[in-house]
JSON list of C-alpha atoms in Angstrom, two decimals:
[
{"chain": "A", "resi": 1, "resn": "GLY", "atom": "CA", "xyz": [8.97, -75.67, 13.84]},
{"chain": "A", "resi": 2, "resn": "ASP", "atom": "CA", "xyz": [5.70, -74.57, 12.34]},
{"chain": "A", "resi": 3, "resn": "SER", "atom": "CA", "xyz": [5.40, -74.56, 8.57]},
{"chain": "A", "resi": 4, "resn": "VAL", "atom": "CA", "xyz": [2.96, -74.12, 5.71]},
{"chain": "A", "resi": 5, "resn": "THR", "atom": "CA", "xyz": [3.16, -75.94, 2.39]},
{"chain": "A", "resi": 6, "resn": "GLN", "atom": "CA", "xyz": [1.24, -74.81, -0.67]},
{"chain": "A", "resi": 7, "resn": "MET", "atom": "CA", "xyz": [0.88, -76.33, -4.10]},
{"chain": "A", "resi": 8, "resn": "GLU", "atom": "CA", "xyz": [3.24, -74.83, -6.58]},
{"chain": "A", "resi": 9, "resn": "GLY", "atom": "CA", "xyz": [1.98, -72.61, -9.31]},
{"chain": "A", "resi": 10, "resn": "PRO", "atom": "CA", "xyz": [1.29, -71.10, -11.59]},
{"chain": "A", "resi": 11, "resn": "VAL", "atom": "CA", "xyz": [-2.26, -72.34, -11.89]},
{"chain": "A", "resi": 12, "resn": "THR", "atom": "CA", "xyz": [-3.92, -71.38, -15.15]},
{"chain": "A", "resi": 13, "resn": "LEU", "atom": "CA", "xyz": [-7.68, -71.77, -15.52]},
{"chain": "A", "resi": 14, "resn": "SER", "atom": "CA", "xyz": [-10.39, -70.68, -17.88]},
{"chain": "A", "resi": 15, "resn": "GLU", "atom": "CA", "xyz": [-13.09, -68.36, -16.60]},
{"chain": "A", "resi": 16, "resn": "GLU", "atom": "CA", "xyz": [-15.88, -70.20, -14.70]},
{"chain": "A", "resi": 17, "resn": "ALA", "atom": "CA", "xyz": [-13.62, -73.17, -13.93]},
{"chain": "A", "resi": 18, "resn": "PHE", "atom": "CA", "xyz": [-13.44, -74.72, -10.45]},
{"chain": "A", "resi": 19, "resn": "LEU", "atom": "CA", "xyz": [-10.44, -73.76, -8.36]},
{"chain": "A", "resi": 20, "resn": "THR", "atom": "CA", "xyz": [-8.60, -75.68, -5.66]},
{"chain": "A", "resi": 21, "resn": "ILE", "atom": "CA", "xyz": [-5.33, -74.51, -4.14]},
{"chain": "A", "resi": 22, "resn": "ASN", "atom": "CA", "xyz": [-3.94, -77.01, -1.66]},
{"chain": "A", "resi": 23, "resn": "CYS", "atom": "CA", "xyz": [-2.46, -75.97, 1.67]},
{"chain": "A", "resi": 24, "resn": "THR", "atom": "CA", "xyz": [-1.19, -78.18, 4.46]},
{"chain": "A", "resi": 25, "resn": "TYR", "atom": "CA", "xyz": [0.42, -77.13, 7.70]},
{"chain": "A", "resi": 26, "resn": "THR", "atom": "CA", "xyz": [2.56, -78.33, 10.57]},
{"chain": "A", "resi": 27, "resn": "ALA", "atom": "CA", "xyz": [2.00, -76.81, 13.99]},
{"chain": "A", "resi": 28, "resn": "THR", "atom": "CA", "xyz": [2.70, -77.74, 17.58]},
{"chain": "A", "resi": 29, "resn": "GLY", "atom": "CA", "xyz": [-0.46, -76.19, 18.98]},
{"chain": "A", "resi": 30, "resn": "TYR", "atom": "CA", "xyz": [-3.81, -74.89, 17.77]},
{"chain": "A", "resi": 31, "resn": "PRO", "atom": "CA", "xyz": [-3.14, -72.37, 15.06]},
{"chain": "A", "resi": 32, "resn": "SER", "atom": "CA", "xyz": [-5.50, -70.03, 13.30]},
{"chain": "A", "resi": 33, "resn": "LEU", "atom": "CA", "xyz": [-5.38, -70.43, 9.54]},
{"chain": "A", "resi": 34, "resn": "PHE", "atom": "CA", "xyz": [-5.58, -67.72, 6.89]},
{"chain": "A", "resi": 35, "resn": "TRP", "atom": "CA", "xyz": [-5.64, -67.13, 3.18]},
{"chain": "A", "resi": 36, "resn": "TYR", "atom": "CA", "xyz": [-4.20, -63.84, 1.97]},
{"chain": "A", "resi": 37, "resn": "VAL", "atom": "CA", "xyz": [-4.39, -62.60, -1.62]},
{"chain": "A", "resi": 38, "resn": "GLN", "atom": "CA", "xyz": [-2.02, -60.27, -3.45]},
{"chain": "A", "resi": 39, "resn": "TYR", "atom": "CA", "xyz": [-3.41, -58.61, -6.56]},
{"chain": "A", "resi": 40, "resn": "PRO", "atom": "CA", "xyz": [-0.94, -57.21, -9.08]},
{"chain": "A", "resi": 41, "resn": "GLY", "atom": "CA", "xyz": [0.77, -54.09, -7.76]},
{"chain": "A", "resi": 42, "resn": "GLU", "atom": "CA", "xyz": [-0.94, -54.27, -4.39]},
{"chain": "A", "resi": 43, "resn": "GLY", "atom": "CA", "xyz": [-0.13, -55.43, -0.87]},
{"chain": "A", "resi": 44, "resn": "LEU", "atom": "CA", "xyz": [-1.40, -58.67, 0.61]},
{"chain": "A", "resi": 45, "resn": "GLN", "atom": "CA", "xyz": [-4.90, -58.56, 1.99]},
{"chain": "A", "resi": 46, "resn": "LEU", "atom": "CA", "xyz": [-6.83, -61.01, 4.11]},
{"chain": "A", "resi": 47, "resn": "LEU", "atom": "CA", "xyz": [-9.20, -63.15, 2.07]},
{"chain": "A", "resi": 48, "resn": "LEU", "atom": "CA", "xyz": [-10.57, -65.44, 4.76]},
{"chain": "A", "resi": 49, "resn": "LYS", "atom": "CA", "xyz": [-9.66, -67.14, 8.01]},
{"chain": "A", "resi": 50, "resn": "ALA", "atom": "CA", "xyz": [-10.66, -69.97, 10.35]},
{"chain": "A", "resi": 51, "resn": "THR", "atom": "CA", "xyz": [-9.79, -70.20, 14.01]},
{"chain": "A", "resi": 52, "resn": "LYS", "atom": "CA", "xyz": [-10.68, -73.77, 15.01]},
{"chain": "A", "resi": 53, "resn": "ALA", "atom": "CA", "xyz": [-11.18, -77.21, 13.61]},
{"chain": "A", "resi": 54, "resn": "ASP", "atom": "CA", "xyz": [-14.10, -77.65, 11.18]},
{"chain": "A", "resi": 55, "resn": "ASP", "atom": "CA", "xyz": [-14.55, -73.88, 10.86]},
{"chain": "A", "resi": 56, "resn": "LYS", "atom": "CA", "xyz": [-15.20, -72.72, 7.32]},
{"chain": "A", "resi": 57, "resn": "GLY", "atom": "CA", "xyz": [-13.92, -69.34, 6.23]},
{"chain": "A", "resi": 58, "resn": "SER", "atom": "CA", "xyz": [-15.57, -67.72, 3.24]},
{"chain": "A", "resi": 59, "resn": "ASN", "atom": "CA", "xyz": [-15.36, -64.48, 1.28]},
{"chain": "A", "resi": 60, "resn": "LYS", "atom": "CA", "xyz": [-15.96, -63.35, -2.31]},
{"chain": "A", "resi": 61, "resn": "GLY", "atom": "CA", "xyz": [-17.06, -66.86, -3.29]},
{"chain": "A", "resi": 62, "resn": "PHE", "atom": "CA", "xyz": [-13.89, -68.45, -1.90]},
{"chain": "A", "resi": 63, "resn": "GLU", "atom": "CA", "xyz": [-14.09, -71.05, 0.85]},
{"chain": "A", "resi": 64, "resn": "ALA", "atom": "CA", "xyz": [-11.65, -73.00, 2.99]},
{"chain": "A", "resi": 65, "resn": "THR", "atom": "CA", "xyz": [-12.33, -75.51, 5.78]},
{"chain": "A", "resi": 66, "resn": "TYR", "atom": "CA", "xyz": [-9.99, -76.06, 8.73]},
{"chain": "A", "resi": 67, "resn": "ARG", "atom": "CA", "xyz": [-9.30, -79.82, 8.70]},
{"chain": "A", "resi": 68, "resn": "LYS", "atom": "CA", "xyz": [-7.37, -80.81, 11.78]},
{"chain": "A", "resi": 69, "resn": "GLU", "atom": "CA", "xyz": [-7.33, -84.51, 10.93]},
{"chain": "A", "resi": 70, "resn": "THR", "atom": "CA", "xyz": [-5.55, -83.87, 7.64]},
{"chain": "A", "resi": 71, "resn": "THR", "atom": "CA", "xyz": [-3.83, -80.63, 8.76]},
{"chain": "A", "resi": 72, "resn": "SER", "atom": "CA", "xyz": [-5.17, -78.92, 5.67]},
{"chain": "A", "resi": 73, "resn": "PHE", "atom": "CA", "xyz": [-6.84, -75.65, 4.68]},
{"chain": "A", "resi": 74, "resn": "HIS", "atom": "CA", "xyz": [-7.48, -75.93, 0.94]},
{"chain": "A", "resi": 75, "resn": "LEU", "atom": "CA", "xyz": [-8.86, -72.90, -0.88]},
{"chain": "A", "resi": 76, "resn": "GLU", "atom": "CA", "xyz": [-11.78, -73.47, -3.27]},
{"chain": "A", "resi": 77, "resn": "LYS", "atom": "CA", "xyz": [-13.97, -71.42, -5.56]},
{"chain": "A", "resi": 78, "resn": "GLY", "atom": "CA", "xyz": [-16.72, -72.82, -7.72]},
{"chain": "A", "resi": 79, "resn": "SER", "atom": "CA", "xyz": [-16.38, -70.43, -10.65]},
{"chain": "A", "resi": 80, "resn": "VAL", "atom": "CA", "xyz": [-13.32, -68.23, -11.06]},
{"chain": "A", "resi": 81, "resn": "GLN", "atom": "CA", "xyz": [-13.25, -64.88, -12.83]},
{"chain": "A", "resi": 82, "resn": "VAL", "atom": "CA", "xyz": [-10.47, -63.05, -14.62]},
{"chain": "A", "resi": 83, "resn": "SER", "atom": "CA", "xyz": [-10.41, -60.62, -11.70]},
{"chain": "A", "resi": 84, "resn": "ASP", "atom": "CA", "xyz": [-9.37, -63.46, -9.38]},
{"chain": "A", "resi": 85, "resn": "SER", "atom": "CA", "xyz": [-5.95, -63.55, -11.04]},
{"chain": "A", "resi": 86, "resn": "ALA", "atom": "CA", "xyz": [-3.53, -62.97, -8.17]},
{"chain": "A", "resi": 87, "resn": "VAL", "atom": "CA", "xyz": [-1.08, -64.69, -5.85]},
{"chain": "A", "resi": 88, "resn": "TYR", "atom": "CA", "xyz": [-2.67, -66.58, -2.96]},
{"chain": "A", "resi": 89, "resn": "PHE", "atom": "CA", "xyz": [-0.83, -67.19, 0.33]},
{"chain": "A", "resi": 90, "resn": "CYS", "atom": "CA", "xyz": [-1.79, -69.67, 3.02]},
{"chain": "A", "resi": 91, "resn": "ALA", "atom": "CA", "xyz": [-0.67, -68.73, 6.53]},
{"chain": "A", "resi": 92, "resn": "LEU", "atom": "CA", "xyz": [-0.94, -69.79, 10.16]},
{"chain": "A", "resi": 93, "resn": "SER", "atom": "CA", "xyz": [-0.57, -68.10, 13.49]},
{"chain": "A", "resi": 94, "resn": "GLU", "atom": "CA", "xyz": [-0.23, -69.96, 16.79]},
{"chain": "A", "resi": 95, "resn": "ILE", "atom": "CA", "xyz": [-2.11, -68.88, 19.88]},
{"chain": "A", "resi": 96, "resn": "GLY", "atom": "CA", "xyz": [-0.02, -66.84, 22.27]},
{"chain": "A", "resi": 97, "resn": "THR", "atom": "CA", "xyz": [2.43, -65.85, 19.57]},
{"chain": "A", "resi": 98, "resn": "TYR", "atom": "CA", "xyz": [2.60, -62.90, 17.27]},
{"chain": "A", "resi": 99, "resn": "LYS", "atom": "CA", "xyz": [4.30, -64.78, 14.50]},
{"chain": "A", "resi": 100, "resn": "TYR", "atom": "CA", "xyz": [2.64, -65.57, 11.20]},
{"chain": "A", "resi": 101, "resn": "ILE", "atom": "CA", "xyz": [4.07, -68.31, 9.01]},
{"chain": "A", "resi": 102, "resn": "PHE", "atom": "CA", "xyz": [3.34, -67.93, 5.32]},
{"chain": "A", "resi": 103, "resn": "GLY", "atom": "CA", "xyz": [3.49, -70.41, 2.48]},
{"chain": "A", "resi": 104, "resn": "THR", "atom": "CA", "xyz": [5.38, -69.65, -0.72]},
{"chain": "A", "resi": 105, "resn": "GLY", "atom": "CA", "xyz": [2.29, -68.41, -2.53]},
{"chain": "A", "resi": 106, "resn": "THR", "atom": "CA", "xyz": [0.43, -69.80, -5.54]},
{"chain": "A", "resi": 107, "resn": "ARG", "atom": "CA", "xyz": [-0.02, -67.66, -8.61]},
{"chain": "A", "resi": 108, "resn": "LEU", "atom": "CA", "xyz": [-3.43, -67.99, -10.27]},
{"chain": "A", "resi": 109, "resn": "LYS", "atom": "CA", "xyz": [-4.06, -66.83, -13.80]},
{"chain": "A", "resi": 110, "resn": "VAL", "atom": "CA", "xyz": [-7.60, -66.89, -15.13]},
{"chain": "A", "resi": 111, "resn": "LEU", "atom": "CA", "xyz": [-8.10, -66.60, -18.88]},
{"chain": "A", "resi": 112, "resn": "ALA", "atom": "CA", "xyz": [-11.21, -65.13, -20.47]},
{"chain": "B", "resi": 1, "resn": "GLY", "atom": "CA", "xyz": [-3.69, -42.78, 7.06]},
{"chain": "B", "resi": 2, "resn": "ALA", "atom": "CA", "xyz": [-6.11, -45.07, 5.33]},
{"chain": "B", "resi": 3, "resn": "GLY", "atom": "CA", "xyz": [-3.65, -47.91, 4.92]},
{"chain": "B", "resi": 4, "resn": "VAL", "atom": "CA", "xyz": [-0.07, -48.97, 5.47]},
{"chain": "B", "resi": 5, "resn": "SER", "atom": "CA", "xyz": [2.23, -46.75, 3.46]},
{"chain": "B", "resi": 6, "resn": "GLN", "atom": "CA", "xyz": [5.73, -47.75, 2.34]},
{"chain": "B", "resi": 7, "resn": "SER", "atom": "CA", "xyz": [8.35, -45.65, 0.66]},
{"chain": "B", "resi": 8, "resn": "PRO", "atom": "CA", "xyz": [10.02, -45.65, -1.70]},
{"chain": "B", "resi": 9, "resn": "SER", "atom": "CA", "xyz": [8.01, -48.03, -3.85]},
{"chain": "B", "resi": 10, "resn": "ASN", "atom": "CA", "xyz": [11.13, -48.81, -5.88]},
{"chain": "B", "resi": 11, "resn": "LYS", "atom": "CA", "xyz": [14.79, -48.42, -5.00]},
{"chain": "B", "resi": 12, "resn": "VAL", "atom": "CA", "xyz": [17.74, -49.16, -7.21]},
{"chain": "B", "resi": 13, "resn": "THR", "atom": "CA", "xyz": [21.13, -48.99, -5.54]},
{"chain": "B", "resi": 14, "resn": "GLU", "atom": "CA", "xyz": [24.70, -50.01, -6.12]},
{"chain": "B", "resi": 15, "resn": "LYS", "atom": "CA", "xyz": [26.34, -52.82, -4.24]},
{"chain": "B", "resi": 16, "resn": "GLY", "atom": "CA", "xyz": [27.94, -51.55, -1.06]},
{"chain": "B", "resi": 17, "resn": "LYS", "atom": "CA", "xyz": [25.60, -48.58, -0.56]},
{"chain": "B", "resi": 18, "resn": "ASP", "atom": "CA", "xyz": [23.27, -48.19, 2.42]},
{"chain": "B", "resi": 19, "resn": "VAL", "atom": "CA", "xyz": [19.51, -47.98, 1.98]},
{"chain": "B", "resi": 20, "resn": "GLU", "atom": "CA", "xyz": [16.63, -46.97, 4.23]},
{"chain": "B", "resi": 21, "resn": "LEU", "atom": "CA", "xyz": [13.12, -48.27, 3.75]},
{"chain": "B", "resi": 22, "resn": "ARG", "atom": "CA", "xyz": [10.21, -46.58, 5.48]},
{"chain": "B", "resi": 23, "resn": "CYS", "atom": "CA", "xyz": [6.91, -47.91, 6.76]},
{"chain": "B", "resi": 24, "resn": "ASP", "atom": "CA", "xyz": [4.03, -45.80, 8.03]},
{"chain": "B", "resi": 25, "resn": "PRO", "atom": "CA", "xyz": [1.49, -48.11, 9.68]},
{"chain": "B", "resi": 26, "resn": "ILE", "atom": "CA", "xyz": [-2.19, -47.56, 10.21]},
{"chain": "B", "resi": 27, "resn": "SER", "atom": "CA", "xyz": [-2.77, -45.11, 13.04]},
{"chain": "B", "resi": 28, "resn": "GLY", "atom": "CA", "xyz": [-3.35, -46.90, 16.33]},
{"chain": "B", "resi": 29, "resn": "HIS", "atom": "CA", "xyz": [-1.79, -50.18, 15.27]},
{"chain": "B", "resi": 30, "resn": "THR", "atom": "CA", "xyz": [0.66, -51.25, 17.94]},
{"chain": "B", "resi": 31, "resn": "ALA", "atom": "CA", "xyz": [2.14, -54.25, 16.14]},
{"chain": "B", "resi": 32, "resn": "LEU", "atom": "CA", "xyz": [4.37, -53.83, 13.11]},
{"chain": "B", "resi": 33, "resn": "TYR", "atom": "CA", "xyz": [6.11, -56.48, 11.01]},
{"chain": "B", "resi": 34, "resn": "TRP", "atom": "CA", "xyz": [8.74, -56.50, 8.30]},
{"chain": "B", "resi": 35, "resn": "TYR", "atom": "CA", "xyz": [8.85, -59.34, 5.78]},
{"chain": "B", "resi": 36, "resn": "ARG", "atom": "CA", "xyz": [10.98, -60.00, 2.72]},
{"chain": "B", "resi": 37, "resn": "GLN", "atom": "CA", "xyz": [9.56, -61.53, -0.43]},
{"chain": "B", "resi": 38, "resn": "SER", "atom": "CA", "xyz": [12.08, -62.92, -2.86]},
{"chain": "B", "resi": 39, "resn": "LEU", "atom": "CA", "xyz": [11.26, -64.19, -6.33]},
{"chain": "B", "resi": 40, "resn": "GLY", "atom": "CA", "xyz": [9.70, -67.62, -6.05]},
{"chain": "B", "resi": 41, "resn": "GLN", "atom": "CA", "xyz": [9.92, -67.56, -2.25]},
{"chain": "B", "resi": 42, "resn": "GLY", "atom": "CA", "xyz": [7.33, -67.09, 0.44]},
{"chain": "B", "resi": 43, "resn": "LEU", "atom": "CA", "xyz": [7.29, -64.29, 2.92]},
{"chain": "B", "resi": 44, "resn": "GLU", "atom": "CA", "xyz": [10.39, -64.37, 5.07]},
{"chain": "B", "resi": 45, "resn": "PHE", "atom": "CA", "xyz": [9.87, -62.88, 8.54]},
{"chain": "B", "resi": 46, "resn": "LEU", "atom": "CA", "xyz": [12.47, -60.24, 9.42]},
{"chain": "B", "resi": 47, "resn": "ILE", "atom": "CA", "xyz": [11.43, -58.42, 12.58]},
{"chain": "B", "resi": 48, "resn": "TYR", "atom": "CA", "xyz": [8.43, -57.64, 14.76]},
{"chain": "B", "resi": 49, "resn": "PHE", "atom": "CA", "xyz": [7.69, -54.54, 16.82]},
{"chain": "B", "resi": 50, "resn": "GLN", "atom": "CA", "xyz": [5.25, -54.16, 19.66]},
{"chain": "B", "resi": 51, "resn": "GLY", "atom": "CA", "xyz": [5.13, -50.44, 20.23]},
{"chain": "B", "resi": 52, "resn": "ASN", "atom": "CA", "xyz": [8.71, -49.23, 19.92]},
{"chain": "B", "resi": 53, "resn": "SER", "atom": "CA", "xyz": [10.20, -52.49, 21.18]},
{"chain": "B", "resi": 54, "resn": "ALA", "atom": "CA", "xyz": [11.43, -55.30, 18.97]},
{"chain": "B", "resi": 55, "resn": "PRO", "atom": "CA", "xyz": [11.01, -58.50, 20.98]},
{"chain": "B", "resi": 56, "resn": "ASP", "atom": "CA", "xyz": [11.98, -60.65, 18.01]},
{"chain": "B", "resi": 57, "resn": "LYS", "atom": "CA", "xyz": [14.79, -59.73, 15.67]},
{"chain": "B", "resi": 58, "resn": "SER", "atom": "CA", "xyz": [15.58, -63.33, 14.88]},
{"chain": "B", "resi": 59, "resn": "GLY", "atom": "CA", "xyz": [14.65, -63.04, 11.22]},
{"chain": "B", "resi": 60, "resn": "LEU", "atom": "CA", "xyz": [17.18, -60.35, 10.34]},
{"chain": "B", "resi": 61, "resn": "PRO", "atom": "CA", "xyz": [19.54, -62.11, 7.88]},
{"chain": "B", "resi": 62, "resn": "SER", "atom": "CA", "xyz": [22.75, -60.46, 9.05]},
{"chain": "B", "resi": 63, "resn": "ASP", "atom": "CA", "xyz": [24.13, -57.61, 11.15]},
{"chain": "B", "resi": 64, "resn": "ARG", "atom": "CA", "xyz": [23.91, -55.43, 8.06]},
{"chain": "B", "resi": 65, "resn": "PHE", "atom": "CA", "xyz": [20.16, -55.27, 8.68]},
{"chain": "B", "resi": 66, "resn": "SER", "atom": "CA", "xyz": [18.64, -53.14, 11.42]},
{"chain": "B", "resi": 67, "resn": "ALA", "atom": "CA", "xyz": [15.28, -51.59, 12.13]},
{"chain": "B", "resi": 68, "resn": "GLU", "atom": "CA", "xyz": [13.79, -49.09, 14.48]},
{"chain": "B", "resi": 69, "resn": "ARG", "atom": "CA", "xyz": [10.37, -47.74, 15.30]},
{"chain": "B", "resi": 70, "resn": "THR", "atom": "CA", "xyz": [9.74, -44.37, 16.86]},
{"chain": "B", "resi": 71, "resn": "GLY", "atom": "CA", "xyz": [6.69, -42.96, 18.60]},
{"chain": "B", "resi": 72, "resn": "GLY", "atom": "CA", "xyz": [4.94, -46.28, 18.20]},
{"chain": "B", "resi": 73, "resn": "SER", "atom": "CA", "xyz": [4.40, -45.35, 14.59]},
{"chain": "B", "resi": 74, "resn": "VAL", "atom": "CA", "xyz": [6.85, -45.02, 11.70]},
{"chain": "B", "resi": 75, "resn": "SER", "atom": "CA", "xyz": [9.45, -47.73, 11.23]},
{"chain": "B", "resi": 76, "resn": "THR", "atom": "CA", "xyz": [12.66, -47.69, 9.22]},
{"chain": "B", "resi": 77, "resn": "LEU", "atom": "CA", "xyz": [14.47, -50.76, 7.94]},
{"chain": "B", "resi": 78, "resn": "THR", "atom": "CA", "xyz": [18.13, -50.04, 7.17]},
{"chain": "B", "resi": 79, "resn": "ILE", "atom": "CA", "xyz": [20.38, -52.25, 5.09]},
{"chain": "B", "resi": 80, "resn": "GLN", "atom": "CA", "xyz": [24.06, -51.36, 5.20]},
{"chain": "B", "resi": 81, "resn": "ARG", "atom": "CA", "xyz": [26.58, -52.28, 2.54]},
{"chain": "B", "resi": 82, "resn": "THR", "atom": "CA", "xyz": [23.93, -53.80, 0.32]},
{"chain": "B", "resi": 83, "resn": "GLN", "atom": "CA", "xyz": [24.62, -57.02, -1.55]},
{"chain": "B", "resi": 84, "resn": "GLN", "atom": "CA", "xyz": [22.97, -58.39, -4.66]},
{"chain": "B", "resi": 85, "resn": "GLU", "atom": "CA", "xyz": [21.25, -61.09, -2.62]},
{"chain": "B", "resi": 86, "resn": "ASP", "atom": "CA", "xyz": [19.40, -58.33, -0.75]},
{"chain": "B", "resi": 87, "resn": "SER", "atom": "CA", "xyz": [17.36, -57.67, -3.89]},
{"chain": "B", "resi": 88, "resn": "ALA", "atom": "CA", "xyz": [13.74, -58.44, -3.02]},
{"chain": "B", "resi": 89, "resn": "VAL", "atom": "CA", "xyz": [10.41, -56.87, -2.15]},
{"chain": "B", "resi": 90, "resn": "TYR", "atom": "CA", "xyz": [10.34, -55.65, 1.44]},
{"chain": "B", "resi": 91, "resn": "LEU", "atom": "CA", "xyz": [6.87, -55.72, 2.92]},
{"chain": "B", "resi": 92, "resn": "CYS", "atom": "CA", "xyz": [5.60, -54.00, 6.02]},
{"chain": "B", "resi": 93, "resn": "ALA", "atom": "CA", "xyz": [2.43, -55.00, 7.86]},
{"chain": "B", "resi": 94, "resn": "SER", "atom": "CA", "xyz": [0.65, -53.70, 10.93]},
{"chain": "B", "resi": 95, "resn": "SER", "atom": "CA", "xyz": [-2.13, -54.92, 13.18]},
{"chain": "B", "resi": 96, "resn": "LEU", "atom": "CA", "xyz": [-4.11, -53.59, 16.11]},
{"chain": "B", "resi": 97, "resn": "SER", "atom": "CA", "xyz": [-2.22, -55.81, 18.50]},
{"chain": "B", "resi": 98, "resn": "SER", "atom": "CA", "xyz": [-0.10, -58.91, 18.50]},
{"chain": "B", "resi": 99, "resn": "LEU", "atom": "CA", "xyz": [-2.90, -61.20, 19.71]},
{"chain": "B", "resi": 100, "resn": "ARG", "atom": "CA", "xyz": [-3.76, -64.25, 17.70]},
{"chain": "B", "resi": 101, "resn": "ASN", "atom": "CA", "xyz": [-6.26, -63.80, 14.90]},
{"chain": "B", "resi": 102, "resn": "GLU", "atom": "CA", "xyz": [-5.47, -60.18, 14.38]},
{"chain": "B", "resi": 103, "resn": "LYS", "atom": "CA", "xyz": [-5.73, -59.31, 10.74]},
{"chain": "B", "resi": 104, "resn": "LEU", "atom": "CA", "xyz": [-2.51, -58.07, 9.19]},
{"chain": "B", "resi": 105, "resn": "PHE", "atom": "CA", "xyz": [-2.69, -55.02, 6.96]},
{"chain": "B", "resi": 106, "resn": "PHE", "atom": "CA", "xyz": [0.10, -54.93, 4.39]},
{"chain": "B", "resi": 107, "resn": "GLY", "atom": "CA", "xyz": [1.70, -52.10, 2.49]},
{"chain": "B", "resi": 108, "resn": "SER", "atom": "CA", "xyz": [2.45, -52.40, -1.22]},
{"chain": "B", "resi": 109, "resn": "GLY", "atom": "CA", "xyz": [6.10, -53.01, -0.52]},
{"chain": "B", "resi": 110, "resn": "THR", "atom": "CA", "xyz": [9.45, -51.58, -1.58]},
{"chain": "B", "resi": 111, "resn": "GLN", "atom": "CA", "xyz": [11.09, -53.29, -4.54]},
{"chain": "B", "resi": 112, "resn": "LEU", "atom": "CA", "xyz": [14.83, -53.16, -3.84]},
{"chain": "B", "resi": 113, "resn": "SER", "atom": "CA", "xyz": [17.25, -53.85, -6.65]},
{"chain": "B", "resi": 114, "resn": "VAL", "atom": "CA", "xyz": [20.97, -54.01, -5.87]},
{"chain": "B", "resi": 115, "resn": "LEU", "atom": "CA", "xyz": [23.15, -53.75, -8.97]}
]
């Protein structure tokens, strides 16, 4: 079945450091790929998405590129801020289905 | 409402008691999802509603779990005879429809603790 694998956390970085959170997926068809973020005490919210190969999703300085050849959707940010401290979830959804498959989440802590 | 609302935000109960968790989705959203988030685990799919119908209940862990949705709006997740392993955060999400690419809007969750 479909699955999403994320790097384990927690990831601890200093402010202005470069961030990469790895995500790889397994899918039988052509999924859409998502990154959701969960700030402390809040619900998950969509950060960015990509719907086809080579698409790049971007938002709030975060980027992720849909790589079909490596079945990956790694999240990157050039310079993290303390306010980026949160849990990040990679997810996929296959066409024609309603089901979203989420990864286990990666906790990011950014220190001032 | 402005967002997905869940209540209660925290629930502490004794083993063996029944609990009801409520989700009020965004007005007009036809699709509604329940997920469970356990410590150190990802989001575990429980059940999906399209309107008042639940085409997929495959994620419900046992027959102690049930859910309903009325009027295409509010949904209630009921756990009977709670067990300690039911302790988790229960998340509700809604979307405009169940088509691919639809953005999910999540509530803040109900933290359930079974003593």
